[in-house]
Amino acid sequence: MRAHDLAEPYPYVTTDDDAIDAARLLAENSLPALLVLDADGLPHAIVPGSQLLRRLVPAYALDDPLLASTVDDRMDAEIAEGLQGLTVAEWVPRRLFPPPYVGPDATPMEVAALMARTHSPLVAVVEREGDGRVRLLGTVTAARLVRYVLVRLGQSGNP
């Protein structure tokens, strides 16, 4: 079994998309992370949902949980308004969330190790084409890897 066998389609946004649309995609599909592609279709960032929230919550609320407990619903609306007018690239700068990716022939262990090292719930699987361009084949999620391991152990029905 190789990464291309484990890869599944995964919803994504591009760096030019509206940040609110990206947040909606994450929420409506209950995604563990946001997959962001650049204009060429290459992985730009893979951002766990918790880190997307971190980019919205004011620093004082992160630093002082007691202070965060005093914030009312009006402030929650202000936080949500912080997405207005932002592109995905502005909301999730690549330098903060470099995308973990592997080639199609990576082993499940390689994918799992990369996922663990980068604290990412998914890894992109990309393939370099003859003309040098790279294309996204899909992603491997943590759930997909666990399912694979369980099948190998004879504990589940399908890989």
Coordinates of N, CA and C in Angstrom, one line a residue:
M1 N 0.9 -1.2 0.0 CA 0.0 0.0 0.0 C 0.9 1.2 0.0
R2 N 0.5 2.2 -0.8 CA 1.3 3.4 -0.9 C 0.4 4.6 -0.8
A3 N 1.0 5.8 -0.7 CA 0.2 7.0 -0.4 C -0.9 7.2 -1.5
H4 N -0.6 6.9 -2.7 CA -1.6 7.1 -3.8 C -2.8 6.2 -3.6
D5 N -2.6 5.0 -2.9 CA -3.7 4.1 -2.6 C -4.6 4.6 -1.4
L6 N -3.9 5.3 -0.5 CA -4.6 5.8 0.6 C -5.3 7.2 0.4
A7 N -4.8 7.9 -0.6 CA -5.3 9.3 -0.9 C -6.8 9.3 -1.2
E8 N -7.5 10.3 -0.7 CA -8.9 10.5 -1.0 C -9.1 11.9 -1.4
P9 N -10.2 12.2 -2.1 CA -10.5 13.6 -2.5 C -10.8 14.3 -1.2
Y10 N -10.5 15.6 -1.2 CA -10.7 16.4 0.0 C -11.0 17.8 -0.5
P11 N -12.0 18.5 0.2 CA -12.4 19.8 -0.3 C -11.2 20.8 0.0
Y12 N -11.1 21.8 -0.8 CA -10.0 22.7 -0.7 C -10.5 24.1 -1.1
V13 N -9.7 25.1 -0.7 CA -9.8 26.5 -1.1 C -8.5 26.9 -1.8
T14 N -8.6 28.1 -2.4 CA -7.3 28.6 -3.0 C -6.9 29.9 -2.2
T15 N -5.7 30.3 -2.4 CA -5.2 31.5 -1.6 C -6.0 32.7 -2.0
D16 N -6.6 32.8 -3.1 CA -7.4 34.0 -3.5 C -8.9 33.9 -3.1
D17 N -9.3 32.8 -2.5 CA -10.7 32.7 -2.1 C -10.9 33.6 -0.9
D18 N -12.2 33.9 -0.6 CA -12.6 34.7 0.5 C -12.5 33.9 1.8
A19 N -11.9 34.5 2.8 CA -11.7 33.8 4.1 C -13.0 33.3 4.7
I20 N -14.1 34.1 4.5 CA -15.4 33.6 5.1 C -15.9 32.4 4.4
D21 N -15.7 32.3 3.1 CA -16.1 31.1 2.3 C -15.2 29.9 2.8
A22 N -14.0 30.1 3.1 CA -13.1 29.1 3.6 C -13.6 28.6 5.0
A23 N -13.9 29.5 5.8 CA -14.4 29.2 7.2 C -15.7 28.4 7.0
R24 N -16.5 28.8 6.1 CA -17.8 28.1 5.9 C -17.6 26.7 5.4
L25 N -16.6 26.5 4.5 CA -16.3 25.1 4.0 C -15.8 24.2 5.1
L26 N -15.0 24.8 6.0 CA -14.5 24.0 7.1 C -15.6 23.6 8.0
A27 N -16.5 24.6 8.4 CA -17.6 24.3 9.3 C -18.6 23.4 8.7
E28 N -19.1 23.6 7.5 CA -20.2 22.9 6.9 C -19.8 21.4 6.6
N29 N -18.5 21.2 6.4 CA -18.1 19.8 6.1 C -17.4 19.1 7.3
S30 N -17.4 19.8 8.5 CA -16.8 19.3 9.7 C -15.3 18.8 9.4
L31 N -14.6 19.6 8.7 CA -13.2 19.2 8.3 C -12.3 19.4 9.5
P32 N -11.3 18.5 9.6 CA -10.3 18.6 10.6 C -9.3 19.7 10.3
A33 N -9.1 20.1 9.1 CA -8.2 21.1 8.7 C -8.6 21.7 7.3
L34 N -8.1 22.8 7.1 CA -8.3 23.5 5.8 C -7.1 23.3 4.9
L35 N -7.4 22.8 3.7 CA -6.4 22.5 2.7 C -6.5 23.7 1.7
V36 N -5.3 24.4 1.6 CA -5.3 25.6 0.8 C -4.3 25.4 -0.4
L37 N -4.8 25.6 -1.6 CA -3.9 25.5 -2.8 C -3.6 26.8 -3.3
D38 N -2.4 26.9 -4.0 CA -2.1 28.2 -4.6 C -2.7 28.3 -6.0
A39 N -2.3 29.3 -6.7 CA -2.9 29.5 -8.1 C -2.5 28.4 -9.1
D40 N -1.4 27.7 -8.8 CA -1.0 26.6 -9.7 C -1.5 25.3 -9.2
G41 N -2.3 25.3 -8.2 CA -2.9 24.0 -7.7 C -2.0 23.2 -6.8
L42 N -0.9 23.9 -6.3 CA 0.0 23.2 -5.4 C -0.4 23.5 -3.9
P43 N -0.2 22.6 -3.0 CA -0.5 22.8 -1.6 C 0.2 24.1 -1.1
H44 N -0.5 25.0 -0.6 CA 0.0 26.2 0.0 C 0.1 26.2 1.5
A45 N -0.9 25.6 2.1 CA -1.0 25.4 3.5 C -2.0 24.3 3.9
I46 N -1.8 23.7 5.0 CA -2.7 22.8 5.6 C -2.8 23.2 7.1
V47 N -4.0 23.8 7.4 CA -4.2 24.4 8.7 C -5.2 23.7 9.5
P48 N -4.8 23.1 10.7 CA -5.8 22.5 11.6 C -6.8 23.5 12.0
G49 N -8.1 23.1 12.2 CA -9.1 24.0 12.6 C -8.8 24.8 13.8
S50 N -8.1 24.2 14.8 CA -7.8 24.8 16.0 C -6.9 26.0 15.8
Q51 N -6.0 25.9 14.8 CA -5.1 27.0 14.4 C -5.8 28.1 13.7
L52 N -6.9 27.8 12.9 CA -7.7 28.8 12.3 C -8.4 29.6 13.4
L53 N -8.9 29.0 14.4 CA -9.5 29.7 15.5 C -8.5 30.6 16.2
R54 N -7.3 30.1 16.4 CA -6.2 30.8 17.0 C -6.0 32.2 16.3
R55 N -6.1 32.1 15.0 CA -5.9 33.4 14.2 C -7.0 34.4 14.4
L56 N -8.1 33.9 14.9 CA -9.3 34.8 15.1 C -9.4 35.4 16.5
V57 N -8.9 34.6 17.5 CA -9.1 34.9 18.9 C -8.1 36.0 19.3
P58 N -8.5 37.1 19.9 CA -7.6 38.1 20.4 C -6.5 37.5 21.3
A59 N -5.3 38.1 21.3 CA -4.2 37.6 22.1 C -4.5 37.5 23.6
Y60 N -5.3 38.6 24.1 CA -5.6 38.6 25.5 C -6.4 37.4 25.9
A61 N -7.3 36.9 25.0 CA -8.1 35.8 25.4 C -7.3 34.5 25.4
L62 N -6.3 34.4 24.5 CA -5.4 33.3 24.5 C -4.5 33.2 25.8
D63 N -4.1 34.4 26.2 CA -3.2 34.5 27.3 C -3.8 34.4 28.6
D64 N -5.1 34.8 28.7 CA -5.8 34.8 30.0 C -7.2 34.1 29.9
P65 N -7.3 32.8 30.2 CA -8.6 32.2 30.1 C -9.7 32.8 30.9
L66 N -9.3 33.4 32.1 CA -10.3 34.1 32.9 C -10.9 35.3 32.2
L67 N -10.0 36.0 31.6 CA -10.5 37.2 30.8 C -11.4 36.7 29.6
A68 N -11.0 35.6 29.0 CA -11.8 35.1 27.9 C -13.2 34.8 28.3
S69 N -13.3 34.3 29.6 CA -14.7 33.9 30.1 C -15.6 35.1 30.3
T70 N -15.1 36.3 30.3 CA -15.9 37.5 30.5 C -16.4 38.1 29.2
V71 N -15.9 37.6 28.1 CA -16.3 38.2 26.8 C -17.7 37.8 26.4
D72 N -18.5 38.7 26.0 CA -19.9 38.4 25.7 C -20.1 38.2 24.2
D73 N -21.3 37.9 23.8 CA -21.7 37.5 22.4 C -21.4 38.6 21.5
R74 N -21.4 39.9 21.9 CA -21.1 41.0 21.0 C -19.7 40.9 20.5
M75 N -18.8 40.5 21.5 CA -17.4 40.4 21.1 C -17.2 39.2 20.2
D76 N -17.9 38.1 20.3 CA -17.8 37.0 19.4 C -18.2 37.4 18.0
A77 N -19.2 38.3 17.8 CA -19.5 38.8 16.5 C -18.4 39.7 15.9
E78 N -17.7 40.4 16.8 CA -16.6 41.2 16.3 C -15.4 40.3 15.8
I79 N -15.2 39.2 16.5 CA -14.2 38.3 16.1 C -14.5 37.7 14.7
A80 N -15.8 37.3 14.5 CA -16.2 36.8 13.2 C -16.1 37.9 12.1
E81 N -16.3 39.1 12.5 CA -16.2 40.2 11.5 C -14.7 40.4 11.1
G82 N -13.8 39.9 11.9 CA -12.4 40.0 11.5 C -12.0 39.2 10.2
L83 N -12.9 38.3 9.8 CA -12.6 37.6 8.5 C -13.1 38.4 7.3
Q84 N -14.0 39.4 7.5 CA -14.5 40.1 6.4 C -13.4 40.8 5.6
G85 N -13.5 40.7 4.3 CA -12.5 41.3 3.4 C -11.2 40.7 3.3
L86 N -10.9 39.6 4.0 CA -9.6 38.9 4.0 C -9.7 37.8 2.9
T87 N -8.6 37.6 2.2 CA -8.4 36.4 1.4 C -7.9 35.3 2.3
V88 N -7.9 34.1 1.8 CA -7.4 32.9 2.5 C -5.9 33.1 2.8
A89 N -5.2 33.7 1.8 CA -3.7 33.9 2.0 C -3.5 34.9 3.1
E90 N -4.3 35.9 3.3 CA -4.1 36.8 4.4 C -4.5 36.2 5.7
W91 N -5.4 35.3 5.7 CA -5.9 34.7 7.0 C -4.9 33.6 7.4
V92 N -4.3 32.9 6.5 CA -3.4 31.7 6.8 C -2.1 31.9 6.1
P93 N -1.2 32.7 6.5 CA 0.0 32.9 5.8 C 0.8 31.5 5.7
R94 N 1.4 31.3 4.6 CA 2.1 30.0 4.3 C 3.2 29.8 5.3
R95 N 3.9 30.9 5.7 CA 5.1 30.7 6.6 C 4.7 30.2 7.9
L96 N 3.4 30.3 8.3 CA 2.9 29.8 9.6 C 2.5 28.4 9.5
F97 N 2.0 28.0 8.3 CA 1.4 26.6 8.1 C 1.9 25.9 6.8
P98 N 3.2 25.6 6.8 CA 3.7 24.9 5.6 C 3.0 23.6 5.4
P99 N 2.7 23.3 4.2 CA 1.9 22.1 3.9 C 2.7 20.8 3.9
P100 N 2.3 19.9 4.8 CA 3.0 18.6 4.7 C 2.5 17.8 3.5
Y101 N 3.4 17.3 2.7 CA 3.0 16.5 1.5 C 4.0 15.5 1.2
V102 N 3.5 14.4 0.5 CA 4.4 13.3 0.1 C 4.1 13.0 -1.4
G103 N 5.0 12.2 -2.0 CA 4.8 11.7 -3.3 C 3.9 10.5 -3.3
P104 N 3.4 10.1 -4.4 CA 2.5 8.9 -4.5 C 3.0 7.6 -4.0
D105 N 4.4 7.4 -4.0 CA 4.9 6.2 -3.6 C 5.3 6.1 -2.1
A106 N 5.0 7.1 -1.3 CA 5.3 7.1 0.1 C 4.6 6.0 0.8
T107 N 5.2 5.4 1.8 CA 4.6 4.3 2.6 C 3.7 4.9 3.6
P108 N 2.7 4.1 4.1 CA 1.9 4.6 5.2 C 2.7 5.0 6.4
M109 N 3.8 4.4 6.7 CA 4.6 4.8 7.8 C 5.2 6.2 7.6
E110 N 5.7 6.5 6.4 CA 6.2 7.8 6.0 C 5.1 8.9 6.2
V111 N 3.9 8.6 5.8 CA 2.8 9.5 5.9 C 2.5 9.7 7.4
A112 N 2.4 8.7 8.1 CA 2.1 8.8 9.6 C 3.2 9.6 10.3
A113 N 4.4 9.3 10.0 CA 5.5 10.0 10.7 C 5.5 11.5 10.3
L114 N 5.2 11.8 9.1 CA 5.1 13.3 8.7 C 3.9 13.9 9.4
M115 N 2.8 13.2 9.5 CA 1.6 13.8 10.1 C 1.9 14.0 11.6
A116 N 2.6 13.1 12.2 CA 2.9 13.2 13.7 C 3.9 14.4 13.9
R117 N 5.0 14.4 13.0 CA 6.0 15.5 13.2 C 5.4 16.9 13.0
T118 N 4.5 17.0 12.1 CA 3.9 18.4 11.7 C 2.6 18.7 12.5
H119 N 2.1 17.8 13.3 CA 0.9 18.0 14.0 C -0.3 18.3 13.1
S120 N -0.3 17.7 11.9 CA -1.3 17.9 10.9 C -2.2 16.7 10.8
P121 N -3.5 17.0 10.8 CA -4.5 15.8 10.7 C -4.6 15.3 9.2
L122 N -3.9 15.9 8.3 CA -3.9 15.4 7.0 C -2.6 15.7 6.2
V123 N -2.3 14.9 5.2 CA -1.1 15.1 4.4 C -1.5 15.1 3.0
A124 N -1.1 16.0 2.2 CA -1.4 16.1 0.7 C -0.5 15.0 0.0
V125 N -1.1 14.4 -1.0 CA -0.3 13.5 -1.9 C -0.3 14.2 -3.2
V126 N 1.0 14.5 -3.7 CA 1.2 15.2 -4.9 C 2.0 14.3 -5.9
E127 N 1.9 14.6 -7.2 CA 2.6 13.9 -8.2 C 3.2 14.9 -9.2
R128 N 4.5 14.7 -9.5 CA 5.1 15.6 -10.5 C 4.9 15.0 -11.8
E129 N 4.4 15.8 -12.7 CA 4.1 15.3 -14.1 C 5.3 15.5 -15.0
G130 N 5.2 15.0 -16.2 CA 6.4 15.0 -17.1 C 6.9 16.4 -17.4
D131 N 6.0 17.4 -17.5 CA 6.3 18.8 -17.8 C 6.8 19.5 -16.6
G132 N 7.0 18.8 -15.4 CA 7.5 19.5 -14.2 C 6.4 20.0 -13.3
R133 N 5.2 20.1 -13.8 CA 4.1 20.6 -12.9 C 3.8 19.6 -11.9
V134 N 3.2 20.1 -10.8 CA 2.8 19.2 -9.7 C 1.3 19.2 -9.6
R135 N 0.7 18.0 -9.4 CA -0.8 18.0 -9.3 C -1.1 17.3 -8.0
L136 N -2.2 17.7 -7.4 CA -2.7 17.1 -6.2 C -3.5 15.9 -6.5
L137 N -3.1 14.7 -5.9 CA -3.8 13.5 -6.1 C -4.9 13.3 -5.1
G138 N -4.8 13.9 -3.9 CA -5.7 13.8 -2.8 C -5.0 14.0 -1.5
T139 N -5.7 13.6 -0.5 CA -5.0 13.7 0.9 C -5.2 12.4 1.6
V140 N -4.3 12.2 2.6 CA -4.5 11.1 3.5 C -4.8 11.8 4.9
T141 N -5.9 11.4 5.4 CA -6.3 11.9 6.8 C -5.8 11.0 7.9
A142 N -5.8 11.5 9.1 CA -5.4 10.6 10.2 C -6.4 9.5 10.3
A143 N -7.7 9.8 10.1 CA -8.7 8.8 10.2 C -8.5 7.7 9.1
R144 N -8.1 8.1 8.0 CA -7.8 7.1 6.9 C -6.6 6.2 7.3
L145 N -5.6 6.7 7.9 CA -4.4 5.9 8.3 C -4.8 5.0 9.4
V146 N -5.6 5.4 10.4 CA -6.1 4.6 11.5 C -6.9 3.4 10.9
R147 N -7.8 3.8 10.0 CA -8.6 2.7 9.3 C -7.7 1.7 8.6
Y148 N -6.7 2.1 8.0 CA -5.7 1.2 7.3 C -5.1 0.3 8.3
V149 N -4.6 0.9 9.4 CA -4.0 0.1 10.5 C -4.9 -0.9 11.0
L150 N -6.2 -0.6 11.3 CA -7.2 -1.5 11.8 C -7.4 -2.6 10.9
V151 N -7.5 -2.3 9.6 CA -7.7 -3.4 8.6 C -6.5 -4.4 8.6
R152 N -5.3 -3.8 8.7 CA -4.1 -4.7 8.8 C -4.2 -5.6 10.0
L153 N -4.8 -5.1 11.1 CA -4.9 -5.9 12.3 C -6.1 -6.8 12.3
G154 N -6.9 -6.7 11.2 CA -8.1 -7.5 11.1 C -9.2 -7.0 12.0
Q155 N -9.2 -5.7 12.3 CA -10.2 -5.2 13.2 C -11.3 -4.4 12.5
S156 N -11.3 -4.3 11.2 CA -12.3 -3.5 10.5 C -12.5 -4.1 9.1
G157 N -13.6 -3.7 8.5 CA -14.1 -4.3 7.3 C -13.4 -3.9 6.0
N158 N -13.1 -2.6 5.8 CA -12.6 -2.2 4.5 C -11.4 -1.2 4.7
P159 N -10.4 -1.3 3.7 CA -9.3 -0.4 3.9 C -9.6 1.0 3.5

